[in-house]
Amino acid sequence: MLVYLARRVGVAFVVLIAVTFLTFVMLHLLADPVREIVGRSATPDQVAAKRAELGLNDPIVSRYGSWLADASRGNLGTSWFTGIPVTETIGSALPVTVSVALLATATSAALGVLAGMAAAFRRGWIDKALQTATGVAFSVPALWVALLLVIVFAIRLHWLPATGYTPFAQSPLGWARSLVLPVIALSLSPVAAIANQTRSDVATIMQQDFFRTLRSRGLPRRRLLFRHLLRNAAPKTLTIVGLQFIALFGGTLVVEEIFAMPGLGIVTGSSALRADVPVVLGVVLVSTLLVVAVNLFVDLAVGWLDPKERQH
Amino acid sequence: MITVRTLRPTLLVSAGFLLVLALAAVAAPLLAPHPPDAVDIDHVLAGPSFHYPLGTDSSGRDVLSRLLYGARLSLFGALIAAVVAVVLGVVSGLVSGYLGGRVDSALTWLATFVMSLPTIIVVLAFVAAVGPGMVSTMLLLGVLVSPMMFRLIRSSVKQVRNEPYIDAARVAGLSETRILRRHVLAVVLPVVLVQTPIFFGASLLVQAAIDFLGLGEPNAASWGAMLNDASGHIYQAPWLSVWPGLAVTVTVLAVSFIGNSLRDTLDAPSAMASTSPGVRDRRRAARPVVTTAVDPRTAVLALSGLSVVHRTATGESSVLRDVSVAVRRGEVVGIIGESGSGKTQTVLAALRLLADSGRITQGTITFCGRDITGLSERDMNALRGRRIGYVSQDPMSNLDPTFRIGSQLCEPMRVHLGLSRRQARARALDLLQRVGIPRPYRVYRSFPHEISGGMAQRVLIAAAIACEPDLLIADEPTTALDASVQAEVLDVLRSLRQEKAMAVLLATHDLGVVADICDRVVVMKDGGVVEEGPSADFFARPRTPYAQALLAACKRDEPGPPALSTDGFPSLLKVRDLDVAYVRPGFGRPAFKVLREVSLDLWPGETLGLIGESGSGKTTLGRAVLGLVNPDAAADIRFAGQTLTRLSRADRRWAGRPIQAVFQDPLGSLNPAMTIESILVEPLLADGGTLDPATARRRVRELLDRVHLPADIGQRRARELSGGQRQRVSIARALVLGPKLIVCDEPVSALDATTQAQVIDLLKEIQRDTGVAYLLISHDLGVVRTLCHRVAVMAGGRIVETGDTETVIKAPSHRHTRQLLLSSLVPDPREQAARRTARLQAAEAVRTGPSR
């Protein structure tokens, strides 16, 4: 088990290095923001001076090495455009994005699993309704749903704020209220994905021989459902929840834009368009770190849940 | 395969919508009333008007025109992403799935890596490097989602690769490229057809998000950009988002409808298929011949006049008709009959565990004098597990793979008897010992995948008897087991009956099991009971013709062919020092030797039987002869004097053509997508396709006639045939190339007894007419005895004894052979009882004998 864990952590680390290195190389080879920074009227001397100042004349591997060394000490450099430290920018934006993404993942996992189990266990109209609903949920763009929610619940009904984000520390209720609409908009497609997966998994398990044998032992329905079915469906469900979290993380950026929430989306969008290399690198590092951590957790959990995997 | 008739209306409507949309996008310059970027400062955020049918946006641009131009960008972009994803995914999936090994591991790792990247963030970083743009971002998107396609293709290719019909194609001498083209692509194509629309829809959604964020084509009209504009003016013009939002949603919906209908069309079983075991015949059953009358009131279980129907796509089909069965205390009643006769349905009906589609239409089920036909699920649960135990067929699939054996054993005791954790555990360990498990604690702590099939079957019995039920219902409880394990499991059932006076209802197709343990027999056919009586009477004087046929089919008493005199003749097949090892996945694990120093000879026109328990290496030996597994370097396999080892792939394929095969699984060894005729023609085309179609078809007709199949069967597909017919087709395919040797791996074990007898006769007839030699792999001593001139006994990857069939069976010299013979059951109660005594004595002798 320890060897397995060590190997997984090692792989996660390799992924992290690979992604940041590729991004680093790509950004430094292809993007040339210097002219943007110094302004169009700058002389070639000024451009050259700026390049030297930013360290763009050193070999790329050594630059990556020093970036990585700094990053491992928690220093991600400063924005080439604003001069604000990257850690500061990300530090204030990350809680917003993570709140939305985590809450949406938790909501969709809970709703999706329950809906999927109900559809598989009860069949009939619940099943048909779920099939139709998931079909539609997969097809509606989350950002349009967000817009419609704002129009109805914020602008027309005034129930919830249309834009903005209230930090939890400032007002827990305000925090919750500012998250309701973004989370609903984001959860739609993941709920459908998780419900579909759970439904087909549970239906498959119910058709397996061992399920009939369990029934032949006269076990109560609740026990079958919440002990045996759930336990057998858990690994696959967890895997899809992990994948949905990754997808949600991207989707959050879009929804933040609509709700004008000061999250990673706003930060990244603007810095990507003007090739603010340190900020983009910082965002890539932090989000990859998060995704890798979630993947690692899911892998370990799935490995632990599956007795056959557990031994390896 | 897809005909216009089977297409659903939703598919037509969706396809029509997309077609119109695509045309409108192409013709946007003609259709759009305004250029997409024409600004009208006087009409900013205007509502619909004659001039602007859908109003204007925040810069006074015409919404309709932008919508039409946006369609160009959106559809084209999504198409780019979908094509890239599908092409990349299919190519890498095919390579990975077909080649396996290192390439597979590397590609799988890469796919997992790409899948674990947050798409939008990667696109953002990419845009930061190369700047915004539609084509570049969509190409990237295609790459990012291609792993999903890769996974689907890889797994379906992997699945096909393991199908016996791929082995059959190899044995028929088809080249790898041909196999890939004919057999593998046929499976991949439907996946691509179904998945492409889904990828297209998903790309459209991501593209809208990318455009919304301004990362797509700068300054171009796109649906995402329109949504962005709407989002910026949500207070002034809330309706602005409706049109682009609807455009995206409806397009994605239409595309996903197409994907879904394609999937349904391709998945839908052909209307001709009738593989369901149900009986469509609704005649009333003839009155069964009954020689023992059991009073239902004194019986533990009594089914009286029970009829069951199943709901199917084409109406209701009756599976049980007027079935009456009764079991008394301490009695073992066997239900016998061929597959589809209703044994399992009877057993499940007694437990009230019919599938959701099943329904009891007539008759009653009485348990200990109480009518339980309509008992509620809750009341039924009080009986199941507590007073009625159930042991199923196929032990490995009947244990919950995620719980330890101990927990599964304790569960019914804790639920029904309210035992504490500790009490249940003590009792579970005791039960495990009772069913003959040598180290109960180890098994208690194990997960199902850690124990063998024989252990698992004992565990199932232990669970079924945990609450000391009055009745044990067992469905083919020993079918999946080796002879020696089967004998021991039956011993366990016998002792339970004696100690606890438990009643046992046992469904089986094996008359040997009946002879060993049953007091009474119920013979079923087509969902009805045809005969019922004491087991001794049944074996001595079966009354109905059906029962007589059943008994005759499995009583193959006639001795097999005498050994051929082979002095001076060169052998046809010569195997020397054959070692085969399977490399276990993962680094540093030692290879597992399945065959050790196997040597054998086989002469022309001879049948050599290979017998032994499962895992003894029989099948691997057959596969090595067929060239389907690679032997270790020292081995030498010679066929008609020519070596088969150390040849190039192409040479091996050519040299192996006179060696053909018939596999165990009659359905799996025929490609479901091909007609019987094309399956049979295929090997003829393998060597360059010089045969003209008319000659090929004539050859196929001759072959079908040869195996006694009607000529019109050539146009059908495997699933439309019965098991016996399928196996005849397999035999015909083996004969196509005029072989000298046919490797028959359990050729009849999947068939019913009467069909078995017919196929055996066919094999004999073909050998008589063509002089072909057989290497016959079988676990069934009866089959071996009637067919084989000589037998070789295998154990632990070695051949432990070889000799004339009669000599080996009458006077076995090796310990393994003796055990094998004594454990195998004979369909004769008296002889079986004698054999059982001999086996128990031998076991006793081993136990008490002097230790070495």
mmCIF file with all atom_site columns, N, CA and C in Angstrom, chain A residues 30 138 141 143-144 147 151 162 209-210 213 215-218 223 227-228 232 258 268 272 275 291 295 307-308 311, chain B residues 116 124 128-130 205 212 227 231 235 238 241 245 249 381 384-385 390 397-398 400-402 407 411 416 449-450:
data_model
loop_
_atom_site.group_PDB
_atom_site.id
_atom_site.type_symbol
_atom_site.label_atom_id
_atom_site.label_alt_id
_atom_site.label_comp_id
_atom_site.label_asym_id
_atom_site.label_entity_id
_atom_site.label_seq_id
_atom_site.pdbx_PDB_ins_code
_atom_site.Cartn_x
_atom_site.Cartn_y
_atom_site.Cartn_z
_atom_site.occupancy
_atom_site.B_iso_or_equiv
_atom_site.pdbx_formal_charge
_atom_site.auth_seq_id
_atom_site.auth_comp_id
_atom_site.auth_asym_id
_atom_site.auth_atom_id
_atom_site.pdbx_PDB_model_num
ATOM 1   N N  . LEU A 1 30  ? 6.507   31.151  -28.060 1.00 0.00 ? 30  LEU A N  1
ATOM 2   C CA . LEU A 1 30  ? 5.511   31.648  -28.992 1.00 0.00 ? 30  LEU A CA 1
ATOM 3   C C  . LEU A 1 30  ? 5.003   33.052  -28.665 1.00 0.00 ? 30  LEU A C  1
ATOM 4   N N  . PHE A 1 138 ? -27.544 18.062  -20.849 1.00 0.00 ? 138 PHE A N  1
ATOM 5   C CA . PHE A 1 138 ? -26.271 17.956  -21.553 1.00 0.00 ? 138 PHE A CA 1
ATOM 6   C C  . PHE A 1 138 ? -26.159 18.973  -22.681 1.00 0.00 ? 138 PHE A C  1
ATOM 7   N N  . PRO A 1 141 ? -25.983 25.160  -22.801 1.00 0.00 ? 141 PRO A N  1
ATOM 8   C CA . PRO A 1 141 ? -24.720 25.705  -22.312 1.00 0.00 ? 141 PRO A CA 1
ATOM 9   C C  . PRO A 1 141 ? -24.890 26.318  -20.923 1.00 0.00 ? 141 PRO A C  1
ATOM 10  N N  . LEU A 1 143 ? -23.441 28.640  -19.527 1.00 0.00 ? 143 LEU A N  1
ATOM 11  C CA . LEU A 1 143 ? -23.396 30.089  -19.440 1.00 0.00 ? 143 LEU A CA 1
ATOM 12  C C  . LEU A 1 143 ? -24.741 30.709  -19.795 1.00 0.00 ? 143 LEU A C  1
ATOM 13  N N  . TRP A 1 144 ? -25.482 30.056  -20.673 1.00 0.00 ? 144 TRP A N  1
ATOM 14  C CA . TRP A 1 144 ? -26.810 30.572  -20.982 1.00 0.00 ? 144 TRP A CA 1
ATOM 15  C C  . TRP A 1 144 ? -27.752 30.355  -19.793 1.00 0.00 ? 144 TRP A C  1
ATOM 16  N N  . LEU A 1 147 ? -27.169 33.032  -17.403 1.00 0.00 ? 147 LEU A N  1
ATOM 17  C CA . LEU A 1 147 ? -27.799 34.293  -17.816 1.00 0.00 ? 147 LEU A CA 1
ATOM 18  C C  . LEU A 1 147 ? -29.298 34.265  -17.503 1.00 0.00 ? 147 LEU A C  1
ATOM 19  N N  . ILE A 1 151 ? -31.499 36.655  -14.960 1.00 0.00 ? 151 ILE A N  1
ATOM 20  C CA . ILE A 1 151 ? -32.655 37.439  -15.402 1.00 0.00 ? 151 ILE A CA 1
ATOM 21  C C  . ILE A 1 151 ? -33.862 37.147  -14.520 1.00 0.00 ? 151 ILE A C  1
ATOM 22  N N  . ALA A 1 162 ? -27.388 39.525  -8.348  1.00 0.00 ? 162 ALA A N  1
ATOM 23  C CA . ALA A 1 162 ? -27.092 39.205  -9.744  1.00 0.00 ? 162 ALA A CA 1
ATOM 24  C C  . ALA A 1 162 ? -25.605 39.010  -9.950  1.00 0.00 ? 162 ALA A C  1
ATOM 25  N N  . ASP A 1 209 ? -25.555 -11.733 -11.089 1.00 0.00 ? 209 ASP A N  1
ATOM 26  C CA . ASP A 1 209 ? -25.972 -12.909 -10.330 1.00 0.00 ? 209 ASP A CA 1
ATOM 27  C C  . ASP A 1 209 ? -25.932 -12.668 -8.832  1.00 0.00 ? 209 ASP A C  1
ATOM 28  N N  . PHE A 1 210 ? -24.884 -12.003 -8.376  1.00 0.00 ? 210 PHE A N  1
ATOM 29  C CA . PHE A 1 210 ? -24.741 -11.903 -6.913  1.00 0.00 ? 210 PHE A CA 1
ATOM 30  C C  . PHE A 1 210 ? -25.858 -11.076 -6.296  1.00 0.00 ? 210 PHE A C  1
ATOM 31  N N  . THR A 1 213 ? -28.591 -13.409 -5.691  1.00 0.00 ? 213 THR A N  1
ATOM 32  C CA . THR A 1 213 ? -28.258 -14.248 -4.544  1.00 0.00 ? 213 THR A CA 1
ATOM 33  C C  . THR A 1 213 ? -28.445 -13.470 -3.236  1.00 0.00 ? 213 THR A C  1
ATOM 34  N N  . ARG A 1 215 ? -30.574 -11.118 -2.794  1.00 0.00 ? 215 ARG A N  1
ATOM 35  C CA . ARG A 1 215 ? -32.027 -11.069 -2.571  1.00 0.00 ? 215 ARG A CA 1
ATOM 36  C C  . ARG A 1 215 ? -32.530 -12.392 -2.021  1.00 0.00 ? 215 ARG A C  1
ATOM 37  N N  . SER A 1 216 ? -31.921 -13.487 -2.487  1.00 0.00 ? 216 SER A N  1
ATOM 38  C CA . SER A 1 216 ? -32.390 -14.798 -2.033  1.00 0.00 ? 216 SER A CA 1
ATOM 39  C C  . SER A 1 216 ? -32.114 -15.010 -0.553  1.00 0.00 ? 216 SER A C  1
ATOM 40  N N  . ARG A 1 217 ? -31.296 -14.153 0.033   1.00 0.00 ? 217 ARG A N  1
ATOM 41  C CA . ARG A 1 217 ? -31.022 -14.297 1.470   1.00 0.00 ? 217 ARG A CA 1
ATOM 42  C C  . ARG A 1 217 ? -31.976 -13.471 2.303   1.00 0.00 ? 217 ARG A C  1
ATOM 43  N N  . GLY A 1 218 ? -32.964 -12.857 1.658   1.00 0.00 ? 218 GLY A N  1
ATOM 44  C CA . GLY A 1 218 ? -34.002 -12.155 2.408   1.00 0.00 ? 218 GLY A CA 1
ATOM 45  C C  . GLY A 1 218 ? -33.518 -10.885 3.071   1.00 0.00 ? 218 GLY A C  1
ATOM 46  N N  . ARG A 1 223 ? -31.046 -2.294  2.951   1.00 0.00 ? 223 ARG A N  1
ATOM 47  C CA . ARG A 1 223 ? -29.709 -2.838  3.093   1.00 0.00 ? 223 ARG A CA 1
ATOM 48  C C  . ARG A 1 223 ? -29.107 -3.143  1.720   1.00 0.00 ? 223 ARG A C  1
ATOM 49  N N  . ARG A 1 227 ? -26.164 -0.592  1.062   1.00 0.00 ? 227 ARG A N  1
ATOM 50  C CA . ARG A 1 227 ? -24.950 -1.285  1.431   1.00 0.00 ? 227 ARG A CA 1
ATOM 51  C C  . ARG A 1 227 ? -24.312 -1.910  0.189   1.00 0.00 ? 227 ARG A C  1
ATOM 52  N N  . HIS A 1 228 ? -25.061 -2.787  -0.448  1.00 0.00 ? 228 HIS A N  1
ATOM 53  C CA . HIS A 1 228 ? -24.451 -3.540  -1.537  1.00 0.00 ? 228 HIS A CA 1
ATOM 54  C C  . HIS A 1 228 ? -24.414 -2.768  -2.855  1.00 0.00 ? 228 HIS A C  1
ATOM 55  N N  . ASN A 1 232 ? -20.958 -1.215  -4.477  1.00 0.00 ? 232 ASN A N  1
ATOM 56  C CA . ASN A 1 232 ? -20.454 -1.714  -5.747  1.00 0.00 ? 232 ASN A CA 1
ATOM 57  C C  . ASN A 1 232 ? -20.359 -0.622  -6.801  1.00 0.00 ? 232 ASN A C  1
ATOM 58  N N  . ILE A 1 258 ? -19.759 35.791  -15.885 1.00 0.00 ? 258 ILE A N  1
ATOM 59  C CA . ILE A 1 258 ? -21.145 36.265  -15.925 1.00 0.00 ? 258 ILE A CA 1
ATOM 60  C C  . ILE A 1 258 ? -21.548 36.911  -14.609 1.00 0.00 ? 258 ILE A C  1
ATOM 61  N N  . THR A 1 268 ? -7.388  34.989  -15.199 1.00 0.00 ? 268 THR A N  1
ATOM 62  C CA . THR A 1 268 ? -6.770  34.275  -16.299 1.00 0.00 ? 268 THR A CA 1
ATOM 63  C C  . THR A 1 268 ? -7.158  34.860  -17.641 1.00 0.00 ? 268 THR A C  1
ATOM 64  N N  . ALA A 1 272 ? -4.291  35.974  -20.056 1.00 0.00 ? 272 ALA A N  1
ATOM 65  C CA . ALA A 1 272 ? -4.015  35.114  -21.209 1.00 0.00 ? 272 ALA A CA 1
ATOM 66  C C  . ALA A 1 272 ? -4.034  35.946  -22.480 1.00 0.00 ? 272 ALA A C  1
ATOM 67  N N  . ALA A 1 275 ? -0.926  37.842  -22.741 1.00 0.00 ? 275 ALA A N  1
ATOM 68  C CA . ALA A 1 275 ? 0.270   37.022  -22.538 1.00 0.00 ? 275 ALA A CA 1
ATOM 69  C C  . ALA A 1 275 ? 1.089   37.465  -21.336 1.00 0.00 ? 275 ALA A C  1
ATOM 70  N N  . VAL A 1 291 ? -5.981  19.796  -9.667  1.00 0.00 ? 291 VAL A N  1
ATOM 71  C CA . VAL A 1 291 ? -6.522  18.673  -10.432 1.00 0.00 ? 291 VAL A CA 1
ATOM 72  C C  . VAL A 1 291 ? -5.765  17.391  -10.113 1.00 0.00 ? 291 VAL A C  1
ATOM 73  N N  . ASN A 1 295 ? -7.294  14.033  -8.597  1.00 0.00 ? 295 ASN A N  1
ATOM 74  C CA . ASN A 1 295 ? -7.103  12.749  -9.267  1.00 0.00 ? 295 ASN A CA 1
ATOM 75  C C  . ASN A 1 295 ? -6.452  11.731  -8.355  1.00 0.00 ? 295 ASN A C  1
ATOM 76  N N  . PRO A 1 307 ? -11.453 -4.190  -3.950  1.00 0.00 ? 307 PRO A N  1
ATOM 77  C CA . PRO A 1 307 ? -10.577 -5.139  -3.267  1.00 0.00 ? 307 PRO A CA 1
ATOM 78  C C  . PRO A 1 307 ? -9.499  -5.698  -4.175  1.00 0.00 ? 307 PRO A C  1
ATOM 79  N N  . LYS A 1 308 ? -9.787  -5.825  -5.475  1.00 0.00 ? 308 LYS A N  1
ATOM 80  C CA . LYS A 1 308 ? -8.784  -6.394  -6.375  1.00 0.00 ? 308 LYS A CA 1
ATOM 81  C C  . LYS A 1 308 ? -7.639  -5.412  -6.566  1.00 0.00 ? 308 LYS A C  1
ATOM 82  N N  . GLN A 1 311 ? -4.795  -4.806  -3.519  1.00 0.00 ? 311 GLN A N  1
ATOM 83  C CA . GLN A 1 311 ? -3.606  -5.617  -3.246  1.00 0.00 ? 311 GLN A CA 1
ATOM 84  C C  . GLN A 1 311 ? -2.381  -5.161  -4.035  1.00 0.00 ? 311 GLN A C  1
ATOM 85  N N  . SER B 2 116 ? -6.566  14.310  -17.556 1.00 0.00 ? 116 SER B N  1
ATOM 86  C CA . SER B 2 116 ? -6.544  14.928  -16.233 1.00 0.00 ? 116 SER B CA 1
ATOM 87  C C  . SER B 2 116 ? -6.174  16.401  -16.309 1.00 0.00 ? 116 SER B C  1
ATOM 88  N N  . LEU B 2 124 ? -6.631  28.407  -22.272 1.00 0.00 ? 124 LEU B N  1
ATOM 89  C CA . LEU B 2 124 ? -6.204  29.748  -21.878 1.00 0.00 ? 124 LEU B CA 1
ATOM 90  C C  . LEU B 2 124 ? -4.696  29.920  -22.031 1.00 0.00 ? 124 LEU B C  1
ATOM 91  N N  . ALA B 2 128 ? -2.706  32.298  -24.598 1.00 0.00 ? 128 ALA B N  1
ATOM 92  C CA . ALA B 2 128 ? -1.688  33.230  -24.135 1.00 0.00 ? 128 ALA B CA 1
ATOM 93  C C  . ALA B 2 128 ? -0.442  33.110  -25.003 1.00 0.00 ? 128 ALA B C  1
ATOM 94  N N  . ALA B 2 129 ? -0.150  31.874  -25.462 1.00 0.00 ? 129 ALA B N  1
ATOM 95  C CA . ALA B 2 129 ? 1.056   31.674  -26.258 1.00 0.00 ? 129 ALA B CA 1
ATOM 96  C C  . ALA B 2 129 ? 0.850   32.056  -27.716 1.00 0.00 ? 129 ALA B C  1
ATOM 97  N N  . VAL B 2 130 ? -0.194  31.564  -28.346 1.00 0.00 ? 130 VAL B N  1
ATOM 98  C CA . VAL B 2 130 ? -0.329  31.765  -29.793 1.00 0.00 ? 130 VAL B CA 1
ATOM 99  C C  . VAL B 2 130 ? -1.376  32.814  -30.154 1.00 0.00 ? 130 VAL B C  1
ATOM 100 N N  . LEU B 2 205 ? -20.397 23.016  -27.356 1.00 0.00 ? 205 LEU B N  1
ATOM 101 C CA . LEU B 2 205 ? -20.597 23.655  -26.052 1.00 0.00 ? 205 LEU B CA 1
ATOM 102 C C  . LEU B 2 205 ? -19.308 24.308  -25.560 1.00 0.00 ? 205 LEU B C  1
ATOM 103 N N  . PHE B 2 212 ? -17.170 32.888  -25.729 1.00 0.00 ? 212 PHE B N  1
ATOM 104 C CA . PHE B 2 212 ? -17.710 33.765  -24.701 1.00 0.00 ? 212 PHE B CA 1
ATOM 105 C C  . PHE B 2 212 ? -16.592 34.484  -23.961 1.00 0.00 ? 212 PHE B C  1
ATOM 106 N N  . LEU B 2 227 ? -23.495 35.649  -26.894 1.00 0.00 ? 227 LEU B N  1
ATOM 107 C CA . LEU B 2 227 ? -23.900 35.448  -25.498 1.00 0.00 ? 227 LEU B CA 1
ATOM 108 C C  . LEU B 2 227 ? -23.139 36.404  -24.589 1.00 0.00 ? 227 LEU B C  1
ATOM 109 N N  . SER B 2 231 ? -24.700 39.049  -22.128 1.00 0.00 ? 231 SER B N  1
ATOM 110 C CA . SER B 2 231 ? -24.396 39.056  -20.705 1.00 0.00 ? 231 SER B CA 1
ATOM 111 C C  . SER B 2 231 ? -24.000 40.451  -20.235 1.00 0.00 ? 231 SER B C  1
ATOM 112 N N  . TYR B 2 235 ? -29.302 43.904  -18.167 1.00 0.00 ? 235 TYR B N  1
ATOM 113 C CA . TYR B 2 235 ? -30.352 44.767  -17.590 1.00 0.00 ? 235 TYR B CA 1
ATOM 114 C C  . TYR B 2 235 ? -31.154 45.473  -18.673 1.00 0.00 ? 235 TYR B C  1
ATOM 115 N N  . PRO B 2 238 ? -32.712 41.964  -21.644 1.00 0.00 ? 238 PRO B N  1
ATOM 116 C CA . PRO B 2 238 ? -32.629 40.590  -21.121 1.00 0.00 ? 238 PRO B CA 1
ATOM 117 C C  . PRO B 2 238 ? -32.894 39.510  -22.181 1.00 0.00 ? 238 PRO B C  1
ATOM 118 N N  . SER B 2 241 ? -30.039 37.182  -25.010 1.00 0.00 ? 241 SER B N  1
ATOM 119 C CA . SER B 2 241 ? -29.325 35.898  -24.961 1.00 0.00 ? 241 SER B CA 1
ATOM 120 C C  . SER B 2 241 ? -30.159 34.760  -25.525 1.00 0.00 ? 241 SER B C  1
ATOM 121 N N  . GLY B 2 245 ? -28.490 31.439  -27.326 1.00 0.00 ? 245 GLY B N  1
ATOM 122 C CA . GLY B 2 245 ? -28.640 30.340  -26.370 1.00 0.00 ? 245 GLY B CA 1
ATOM 123 C C  . GLY B 2 245 ? -29.429 29.201  -26.977 1.00 0.00 ? 245 GLY B C  1
ATOM 124 N N  . THR B 2 249 ? -28.282 25.334  -27.879 1.00 0.00 ? 249 THR B N  1
ATOM 125 C CA . THR B 2 249 ? -29.001 24.232  -27.241 1.00 0.00 ? 249 THR B CA 1
ATOM 126 C C  . THR B 2 249 ? -29.660 23.321  -28.270 1.00 0.00 ? 249 THR B C  1
ATOM 127 N N  . ASN B 2 381 ? -39.211 -11.875 2.351   1.00 0.00 ? 381 ASN B N  1
ATOM 128 C CA . ASN B 2 381 ? -37.858 -11.711 2.867   1.00 0.00 ? 381 ASN B CA 1
ATOM 129 C C  . ASN B 2 381 ? -37.672 -12.371 4.225   1.00 0.00 ? 381 ASN B C  1
ATOM 130 N N  . ARG B 2 384 ? -37.011 -16.015 2.895   1.00 0.00 ? 384 ARG B N  1
ATOM 131 C CA . ARG B 2 384 ? -35.774 -16.188 2.139   1.00 0.00 ? 384 ARG B CA 1
ATOM 132 C C  . ARG B 2 384 ? -34.571 -16.044 3.063   1.00 0.00 ? 384 ARG B C  1
ATOM 133 N N  . GLY B 2 385 ? -33.648 -16.967 2.913   1.00 0.00 ? 385 GLY B N  1
ATOM 134 C CA . GLY B 2 385 ? -32.444 -16.875 3.730   1.00 0.00 ? 385 GLY B CA 1
ATOM 135 C C  . GLY B 2 385 ? -32.657 -17.460 5.120   1.00 0.00 ? 385 GLY B C  1
ATOM 136 N N  . TYR B 2 390 ? -30.776 -20.652 -0.866  1.00 0.00 ? 390 TYR B N  1
ATOM 137 C CA . TYR B 2 390 ? -30.630 -20.753 -2.318  1.00 0.00 ? 390 TYR B CA 1
ATOM 138 C C  . TYR B 2 390 ? -29.163 -20.831 -2.682  1.00 0.00 ? 390 TYR B C  1
ATOM 139 N N  . SER B 2 397 ? -19.591 -15.691 -9.729  1.00 0.00 ? 397 SER B N  1
ATOM 140 C CA . SER B 2 397 ? -20.342 -14.464 -9.997  1.00 0.00 ? 397 SER B CA 1
ATOM 141 C C  . SER B 2 397 ? -21.448 -14.256 -8.968  1.00 0.00 ? 397 SER B C  1
ATOM 142 N N  . ASN B 2 398 ? -21.546 -15.155 -8.004  1.00 0.00 ? 398 ASN B N  1
ATOM 143 C CA . ASN B 2 398 ? -22.653 -15.034 -7.065  1.00 0.00 ? 398 ASN B CA 1
ATOM 144 C C  . ASN B 2 398 ? -22.252 -14.524 -5.691  1.00 0.00 ? 398 ASN B C  1
ATOM 145 N N  . ASP B 2 400 ? -20.778 -11.137 -3.704  1.00 0.00 ? 400 ASP B N  1
ATOM 146 C CA . ASP B 2 400 ? -20.565 -9.696  -3.884  1.00 0.00 ? 400 ASP B CA 1
ATOM 147 C C  . ASP B 2 400 ? -19.062 -9.421  -3.838  1.00 0.00 ? 400 ASP B C  1
ATOM 148 N N  . PRO B 2 401 ? -18.492 -8.935  -4.954  1.00 0.00 ? 401 PRO B N  1
ATOM 149 C CA . PRO B 2 401 ? -17.032 -8.818  -5.021  1.00 0.00 ? 401 PRO B CA 1
ATOM 150 C C  . PRO B 2 401 ? -16.432 -7.797  -4.056  1.00 0.00 ? 401 PRO B C  1
ATOM 151 N N  . THR B 2 402 ? -17.267 -6.936  -3.485  1.00 0.00 ? 402 THR B N  1
ATOM 152 C CA . THR B 2 402 ? -16.707 -5.856  -2.673  1.00 0.00 ? 402 THR B CA 1
ATOM 153 C C  . THR B 2 402 ? -16.743 -6.132  -1.172  1.00 0.00 ? 402 THR B C  1
ATOM 154 N N  . SER B 2 407 ? -18.095 -11.269 5.962   1.00 0.00 ? 407 SER B N  1
ATOM 155 C CA . SER B 2 407 ? -19.189 -10.318 6.116   1.00 0.00 ? 407 SER B CA 1
ATOM 156 C C  . SER B 2 407 ? -20.437 -10.804 5.383   1.00 0.00 ? 407 SER B C  1
ATOM 157 N N  . GLU B 2 411 ? -23.994 -11.756 7.332   1.00 0.00 ? 411 GLU B N  1
ATOM 158 C CA . GLU B 2 411 ? -25.109 -10.844 7.088   1.00 0.00 ? 411 GLU B CA 1
ATOM 159 C C  . GLU B 2 411 ? -26.489 -11.479 7.300   1.00 0.00 ? 411 GLU B C  1
ATOM 160 N N  . HIS B 2 416 ? -31.497 -12.119 10.158  1.00 0.00 ? 416 HIS B N  1
ATOM 161 C CA . HIS B 2 416 ? -32.614 -13.006 10.473  1.00 0.00 ? 416 HIS B CA 1
ATOM 162 C C  . HIS B 2 416 ? -32.627 -13.484 11.919  1.00 0.00 ? 416 HIS B C  1
ATOM 163 N N  . HIS B 2 449 ? -12.546 -12.751 -4.928  1.00 0.00 ? 449 HIS B N  1
ATOM 164 C CA . HIS B 2 449 ? -11.616 -13.036 -6.012  1.00 0.00 ? 449 HIS B CA 1
ATOM 165 C C  . HIS B 2 449 ? -10.370 -13.775 -5.536  1.00 0.00 ? 449 HIS B C  1
ATOM 166 N N  . GLU B 2 450 ? -10.232 -13.892 -4.220  1.00 0.00 ? 450 GLU B N  1
ATOM 167 C CA . GLU B 2 450 ? -9.034  -14.557 -3.704  1.00 0.00 ? 450 GLU B CA 1
ATOM 168 C C  . GLU B 2 450 ? -9.216  -16.062 -3.508  1.00 0.00 ? 450 GLU B C  1
#
